[in-house]
PDB file of C-alpha atoms in Angstrom:
ATOM      1  CA  UNK N 350     -52.497 -36.718  -6.398  1.00  0.00           C
ATOM      2  CA  UNK N 351     -49.519 -34.397  -6.470  1.00  0.00           C
ATOM      3  CA  UNK N 352     -47.644 -36.446  -3.926  1.00  0.00           C
ATOM      4  CA  UNK N 353     -47.966 -39.605  -6.018  1.00  0.00           C
ATOM      5  CA  UNK N 354     -46.992 -37.911  -9.292  1.00  0.00           C
ATOM      6  CA  UNK N 355     -43.801 -36.308  -7.922  1.00  0.00           C
ATOM      7  CA  UNK N 356     -41.792 -39.592  -7.628  1.00  0.00           C
ATOM      8  CA  UNK N 357     -43.029 -40.521 -11.104  1.00  0.00           C
ATOM      9  CA  UNK N 358     -41.761 -37.192 -12.491  1.00  0.00           C
ATOM     10  CA  UNK N 359     -38.412 -37.616 -10.730  1.00  0.00           C
ATOM     11  CA  UNK N 360     -38.045 -41.103 -12.286  1.00  0.00           C
ATOM     12  CA  UNK N 361     -38.941 -39.689 -15.723  1.00  0.00           C
ATOM     13  CA  UNK N 362     -36.378 -36.923 -15.296  1.00  0.00           C
ATOM     14  CA  UNK N 363     -33.692 -39.446 -14.299  1.00  0.00           C
ATOM     15  CA  UNK N 364     -34.523 -41.589 -17.362  1.00  0.00           C
ATOM     16  CA  UNK N 365     -34.278 -38.542 -19.637  1.00  0.00           C
ATOM     17  CA  UNK N 366     -30.851 -37.664 -18.200  1.00  0.00           C
ATOM     18  CA  UNK N 367     -29.624 -41.154 -19.072  1.00  0.00           C
ATOM     19  CA  UNK N 368     -30.975 -40.778 -22.621  1.00  0.00           C
ATOM     20  CA  UNK N 369     -28.136 -39.289 -24.725  1.00  0.00           C
ATOM     21  CA  UNK N 370     -30.361 -37.289 -27.087  1.00  0.00           C
ATOM     22  CA  UNK N 371     -32.322 -35.659 -24.301  1.00  0.00           C
ATOM     23  CA  UNK N 372     -29.184 -35.192 -22.238  1.00  0.00           C
ATOM     24  CA  UNK N 373     -27.421 -33.338 -25.076  1.00  0.00           C
ATOM     25  CA  UNK N 374     -30.436 -31.103 -25.679  1.00  0.00           C
ATOM     26  CA  UNK N 375     -30.732 -30.367 -21.983  1.00  0.00           C
ATOM     27  CA  UNK N 376     -27.038 -29.528 -21.619  1.00  0.00           C
ATOM     28  CA  UNK N 377     -27.089 -27.359 -24.720  1.00  0.00           C
ATOM     29  CA  UNK N 378     -30.196 -25.542 -23.556  1.00  0.00           C
ATOM     30  CA  UNK N 379     -28.763 -24.908 -20.109  1.00  0.00           C
ATOM     31  CA  UNK N 380     -25.388 -23.738 -21.446  1.00  0.00           C
ATOM     32  CA  UNK N 381     -26.682 -21.257 -24.069  1.00  0.00           C
ATOM     33  CA  UNK N 382     -27.475 -18.466 -21.614  1.00  0.00           C
ATOM     34  CA  UNK N 383     -24.099 -18.492 -19.804  1.00  0.00           C
ATOM     35  CA  UNK N 384     -22.286 -18.645 -23.161  1.00  0.00           C
ATOM     36  CA  UNK N 385     -24.262 -15.665 -24.466  1.00  0.00           C
ATOM     37  CA  UNK N 386     -23.541 -13.684 -21.295  1.00  0.00           C
ATOM     38  CA  UNK N 387     -19.814 -14.512 -21.568  1.00  0.00           C
ATOM     39  CA  UNK N 388     -19.693 -13.487 -25.240  1.00  0.00           C
ATOM     40  CA  UNK N 389     -21.524 -10.264 -24.447  1.00  0.00           C
ATOM     41  CA  UNK N 390     -19.222  -9.584 -21.494  1.00  0.00           C
ATOM     42  CA  UNK N 391     -16.239 -10.017 -23.815  1.00  0.00           C
ATOM     43  CA  UNK N 392     -17.805  -7.417 -26.115  1.00  0.00           C
ATOM     44  CA  UNK N 393     -18.338  -5.038 -23.180  1.00  0.00           C
ATOM     45  CA  UNK N 394     -14.743  -5.521 -22.039  1.00  0.00           C
ATOM     46  CA  UNK N 395     -13.442  -4.906 -25.571  1.00  0.00           C
ATOM     47  CA  UNK N 396     -15.442  -1.682 -25.800  1.00  0.00           C
ATOM     48  CA  UNK N 397     -14.118  -0.729 -22.356  1.00  0.00           C
ATOM     49  CA  UNK N 398     -10.509  -1.251 -23.488  1.00  0.00           C
ATOM     50  CA  UNK N 399     -11.148   0.969 -26.526  1.00  0.00           C
ATOM     51  CA  UNK N 400     -12.716   3.654 -24.329  1.00  0.00           C
ATOM     52  CA  UNK N 401      -9.741   3.494 -21.948  1.00  0.00           C
ATOM     53  CA  UNK N 402      -7.306   3.847 -24.872  1.00  0.00           C
ATOM     54  CA  UNK N 403      -9.198   6.881 -26.207  1.00  0.00           C
ATOM     55  CA  UNK N 404      -9.292   8.371 -22.709  1.00  0.00           C
ATOM     56  CA  UNK N 405      -5.535   7.865 -22.269  1.00  0.00           C
ATOM     57  CA  UNK N 406      -4.774   9.663 -25.539  1.00  0.00           C
ATOM     58  CA  UNK N 407      -7.032  12.568 -24.535  1.00  0.00           C
ATOM     59  CA  UNK N 408      -5.465  12.827 -21.060  1.00  0.00           C
ATOM     60  CA  UNK N 409      -1.988  12.803 -22.635  1.00  0.00           C
ATOM     61  CA  UNK N 410      -2.945  15.709 -24.896  1.00  0.00           C
ATOM     62  CA  UNK N 411      -4.561  17.731 -22.104  1.00  0.00           C
ATOM     63  CA  UNK N 412      -1.636  17.149 -19.729  1.00  0.00           C
ATOM     64  CA  UNK N 413       0.870  18.224 -22.385  1.00  0.00           C
ATOM     65  CA  UNK N 414      -1.111  21.428 -22.869  1.00  0.00           C
ATOM     66  CA  UNK N 415      -1.183  22.035 -19.108  1.00  0.00           C
ATOM     67  CA  UNK N 416       2.584  21.502 -18.889  1.00  0.00           C
ATOM     68  CA  UNK N 417       3.187  23.905 -21.791  1.00  0.00           C
ATOM     69  CA  UNK N 418       0.933  26.483 -20.121  1.00  0.00           C
ATOM     70  CA  UNK N 419       2.757  26.012 -16.812  1.00  0.00           C
ATOM     71  CA  UNK N 420       6.180  26.511 -18.351  1.00  0.00           C
ATOM     72  CA  UNK N 421       5.084  29.631 -20.279  1.00  0.00           C
ATOM     73  CA  UNK N 422       3.071  31.280 -17.481  1.00  0.00           C
ATOM     74  CA  UNK N 423       4.443  32.391 -14.150  1.00  0.00           C
ATOM     75  CA  UNK N 424       2.219  31.605 -11.195  1.00  0.00           C
ATOM     76  CA  UNK N 425       0.092  29.034 -13.026  1.00  0.00           C
ATOM     77  CA  UNK N 426      -2.134  27.197 -10.542  1.00  0.00           C
ATOM     78  CA  UNK N 427      -3.418  23.640 -10.777  1.00  0.00           C
ATOM     79  CA  UNK N 428      -7.010  24.918 -10.916  1.00  0.00           C
ATOM     80  CA  UNK N 429      -6.191  27.226 -13.833  1.00  0.00           C
ATOM     81  CA  UNK N 430      -4.342  24.457 -15.675  1.00  0.00           C
ATOM     82  CA  UNK N 431      -7.292  22.104 -15.114  1.00  0.00           C
ATOM     83  CA  UNK N 432      -9.771  24.663 -16.462  1.00  0.00           C
ATOM     84  CA  UNK N 433      -7.664  25.584 -19.485  1.00  0.00           C
ATOM     85  CA  UNK N 434      -6.713  22.026 -20.442  1.00  0.00           C
ATOM     86  CA  UNK N 435     -10.141  20.407 -19.965  1.00  0.00           C
ATOM     87  CA  UNK N 436     -11.318  21.445 -23.468  1.00  0.00           C
ATOM     88  CA  UNK N 437      -8.372  19.462 -24.871  1.00  0.00           C
ATOM     89  CA  UNK N 438      -9.616  16.422 -22.984  1.00  0.00           C
ATOM     90  CA  UNK N 439     -13.216  16.754 -24.126  1.00  0.00           C
ATOM     91  CA  UNK N 440     -12.247  17.568 -27.704  1.00  0.00           C
ATOM     92  CA  UNK N 441      -9.900  14.587 -28.036  1.00  0.00           C
ATOM     93  CA  UNK N 442     -11.951  11.989 -26.144  1.00  0.00           C
ATOM     94  CA  UNK N 443     -14.085  10.102 -28.642  1.00  0.00           C
ATOM     95  CA  UNK N 444     -17.202   9.327 -26.640  1.00  0.00           C
ATOM     96  CA  UNK N 445     -19.365   6.593 -28.134  1.00  0.00           C
ATOM     97  CA  UNK N 446     -22.366   7.895 -26.194  1.00  0.00           C
ATOM     98  CA  UNK N 447     -22.122   5.352 -23.388  1.00  0.00           C
ATOM     99  CA  UNK N 448     -19.401   6.948 -21.257  1.00  0.00           C
ATOM    100  CA  UNK N 449     -19.280  10.227 -19.415  1.00  0.00           C
ATOM    101  CA  UNK N 450     -16.251  12.011 -17.978  1.00  0.00           C
ATOM    102  CA  UNK N 451     -16.812  12.034 -14.218  1.00  0.00           C
ATOM    103  CA  UNK N 452     -13.699  13.894 -13.127  1.00  0.00           C
ATOM    104  CA  UNK N 453     -10.578  15.534 -14.485  1.00  0.00           C
ATOM    105  CA  UNK N 454      -7.834  17.342 -12.629  1.00  0.00           C
ATOM    106  CA  UNK N 455      -4.273  18.532 -12.977  1.00  0.00           C
ATOM    107  CA  UNK N 456      -1.741  18.349 -10.144  1.00  0.00           C
ATOM    108  CA  UNK N 457       1.486  20.360 -10.202  1.00  0.00           C
ATOM    109  CA  UNK N 458       4.161  18.305  -8.440  1.00  0.00           C
ATOM    110  CA  UNK N 459       6.878  20.930  -8.778  1.00  0.00           C
ATOM    111  CA  UNK N 460       9.014  19.347 -11.465  1.00  0.00           C
ATOM    112  CA  UNK N 461       6.175  17.415 -13.126  1.00  0.00           C
ATOM    113  CA  UNK N 462       2.527  17.849 -14.072  1.00  0.00           C
ATOM    114  CA  UNK N 463       0.061  14.976 -13.627  1.00  0.00           C
ATOM    115  CA  UNK N 464      -3.345  14.836 -15.286  1.00  0.00           C
ATOM    116  CA  UNK N 465      -5.986  12.294 -14.253  1.00  0.00           C
ATOM    117  CA  UNK N 466      -9.427  11.630 -15.731  1.00  0.00           C
ATOM    118  CA  UNK N 467     -12.128   9.151 -14.782  1.00  0.00           C
ATOM    119  CA  UNK N 468     -15.084   8.001 -16.878  1.00  0.00           C
ATOM    120  CA  UNK N 469     -18.120   5.926 -16.020  1.00  0.00           C
ATOM    121  CA  UNK N 470     -18.681   3.451 -18.831  1.00  0.00           C
ATOM    122  CA  UNK N 471     -22.107   1.848 -19.334  1.00  0.00           C
ATOM    123  CA  UNK N 472     -22.134  -1.901 -19.979  1.00  0.00           C
ATOM    124  CA  UNK N 473     -24.876  -3.767 -21.796  1.00  0.00           C
ATOM    125  CA  UNK N 474     -24.287  -7.515 -21.491  1.00  0.00           C
ATOM    126  CA  UNK N 475     -22.505  -7.396 -18.141  1.00  0.00           C
ATOM    127  CA  UNK N 476     -25.601  -5.673 -16.751  1.00  0.00           C
ATOM    128  CA  UNK N 477     -27.280  -9.096 -16.860  1.00  0.00           C
ATOM    129  CA  UNK N 478     -24.759 -10.205 -14.229  1.00  0.00           C
ATOM    130  CA  UNK N 479     -25.311  -7.033 -12.177  1.00  0.00           C
ATOM    131  CA  UNK N 480     -22.410  -4.910 -13.500  1.00  0.00           C
ATOM    132  CA  UNK N 481     -24.194  -1.949 -15.087  1.00  0.00           C
ATOM    133  CA  UNK N 482     -21.084   0.235 -15.444  1.00  0.00           C
ATOM    134  CA  UNK N 483     -17.302   0.246 -15.250  1.00  0.00           C
ATOM    135  CA  UNK N 484     -15.178   3.066 -13.897  1.00  0.00           C
ATOM    136  CA  UNK N 485     -12.093   3.649 -16.031  1.00  0.00           C
ATOM    137  CA  UNK N 486      -9.216   5.933 -15.060  1.00  0.00           C
ATOM    138  CA  UNK N 487      -6.290   7.259 -17.073  1.00  0.00           C
ATOM    139  CA  UNK N 488      -3.416   9.416 -15.910  1.00  0.00           C
ATOM    140  CA  UNK N 489      -0.461  11.050 -17.565  1.00  0.00           C
ATOM    141  CA  UNK N 490       2.656  12.665 -16.123  1.00  0.00           C
ATOM    142  CA  UNK N 491       4.789  15.219 -17.944  1.00  0.00           C
ATOM    143  CA  UNK N 492       8.272  15.953 -16.610  1.00  0.00           C
ATOM    144  CA  UNK N 493       9.333  19.586 -16.671  1.00  0.00           C
ATOM    145  CA  UNK N 494      12.750  19.943 -18.197  1.00  0.00           C
ATOM    146  CA  UNK N 495      15.328  22.280 -16.807  1.00  0.00           C
ATOM    147  CA  UNK N 496      18.093  21.165 -19.132  1.00  0.00           C
ATOM    148  CA  UNK N 497      19.104  22.534 -22.503  1.00  0.00           C
ATOM    149  CA  UNK N 498      17.724  20.650 -25.437  1.00  0.00           C
ATOM    150  CA  UNK N 499      19.677  19.889 -28.580  1.00  0.00           C
ATOM    151  CA  UNK N 500      17.631  19.214 -31.674  1.00  0.00           C
ATOM    152  CA  UNK N 501      18.975  17.948 -34.993  1.00  0.00           C
ATOM    153  CA  UNK N 502      16.803  18.108 -38.086  1.00  0.00           C
ATOM    154  CA  UNK N 503      17.492  16.030 -41.159  1.00  0.00           C
ATOM    155  CA  UNK N 504      15.819  17.597 -44.172  1.00  0.00           C
ATOM    156  CA  UNK N 505      15.580  16.817 -47.856  1.00  0.00           C
ATOM    157  CA  UNK N 506      17.415  19.316 -50.054  1.00  0.00           C
ATOM    158  CA  UNK N 507      17.311  17.419 -53.330  1.00  0.00           C
ATOM    159  CA  UNK N 508      15.901  18.784 -56.568  1.00  0.00           C
ATOM    160  CA  UNK N 509      12.454  17.412 -55.710  1.00  0.00           C
ATOM    161  CA  UNK N 510      12.114  20.175 -53.110  1.00  0.00           C
ATOM    162  CA  UNK N 511      11.961  22.775 -55.909  1.00  0.00           C
ATOM    163  CA  UNK N 512       8.448  21.610 -56.847  1.00  0.00           C
ATOM    164  CA  UNK N 513       5.599  23.991 -56.083  1.00  0.00           C
ATOM    165  CA  UNK N 514       3.041  23.056 -53.447  1.00  0.00           C
ATOM    166  CA  UNK N 515      -0.414  23.588 -54.973  1.00  0.00           C
ATOM    167  CA  UNK N 516      -2.100  24.463 -51.668  1.00  0.00           C
ATOM    168  CA  UNK N 517       0.409  27.122 -50.549  1.00  0.00           C
ATOM    169  CA  UNK N 518       1.907  28.273 -53.862  1.00  0.00           C
ATOM    170  CA  UNK N 519       5.407  28.036 -52.340  1.00  0.00           C
ATOM    171  CA  UNK N 520       8.191  25.665 -53.222  1.00  0.00           C
ATOM    172  CA  UNK N 521       8.514  22.629 -51.012  1.00  0.00           C
ATOM    173  CA  UNK N 522      11.850  23.878 -49.655  1.00  0.00           C
ATOM    174  CA  UNK N 523      10.272  27.218 -48.641  1.00  0.00           C
ATOM    175  CA  UNK N 524       7.467  25.371 -46.815  1.00  0.00           C
ATOM    176  CA  UNK N 525      10.071  23.122 -45.164  1.00  0.00           C
ATOM    177  CA  UNK N 526      12.105  26.117 -43.954  1.00  0.00           C
ATOM    178  CA  UNK N 527       8.980  27.762 -42.524  1.00  0.00           C
ATOM    179  CA  UNK N 528       7.926  24.538 -40.778  1.00  0.00           C
ATOM    180  CA  UNK N 529      11.439  23.971 -39.384  1.00  0.00           C
ATOM    181  CA  UNK N 530      11.563  27.550 -38.047  1.00  0.00           C
ATOM    182  CA  UNK N 531       8.143  27.108 -36.407  1.00  0.00           C
ATOM    183  CA  UNK N 532       9.232  23.762 -34.939  1.00  0.00           C
ATOM    184  CA  UNK N 533      12.421  25.183 -33.432  1.00  0.00           C
ATOM    185  CA  UNK N 534      10.521  28.178 -32.013  1.00  0.00           C
ATOM    186  CA  UNK N 535       7.944  25.850 -30.447  1.00  0.00           C
ATOM    187  CA  UNK N 536      10.449  23.384 -28.963  1.00  0.00           C
ATOM    188  CA  UNK N 537      12.924  25.940 -27.712  1.00  0.00           C
TER     189      UNK N 537
END
């Protein structure tokens, strides 16, 4: 009779809870799944932080390009800057295959340029708890400068700079002068 055996099973369960060996096994068995989910969630969160860091670096690069384009082109629109700088975002964002760029846009605020990107990041262990993805956003703002810029370069002019660079065939000082000239032309 099921009705008669139920109180007997409840008494057996209560006795097993009082037994230390059974109690330890029961607690360990019941705590394994939540511990595994927590460890997996920590792994998902760590991967999410890495994806967010990679996204931030890519947005920084794309926004810098958009700001450079804006300062060198009269009548540059936000749509044009978004289109032209998006390849810098996609080229610099290291996608591990489980995140996709959902949106990217550039906003011209007059004296600053702001770039914002959003990715949808797929989770694996957090999906057990119902969180199948995370939405991560990164933004970067570049101030336009209207002031004169003073740049000081400190260069090596010792005898070691007379050595020949094998890849260019020039002396190190000649390569340094060319690089310094290119740097000044780019910055100014």
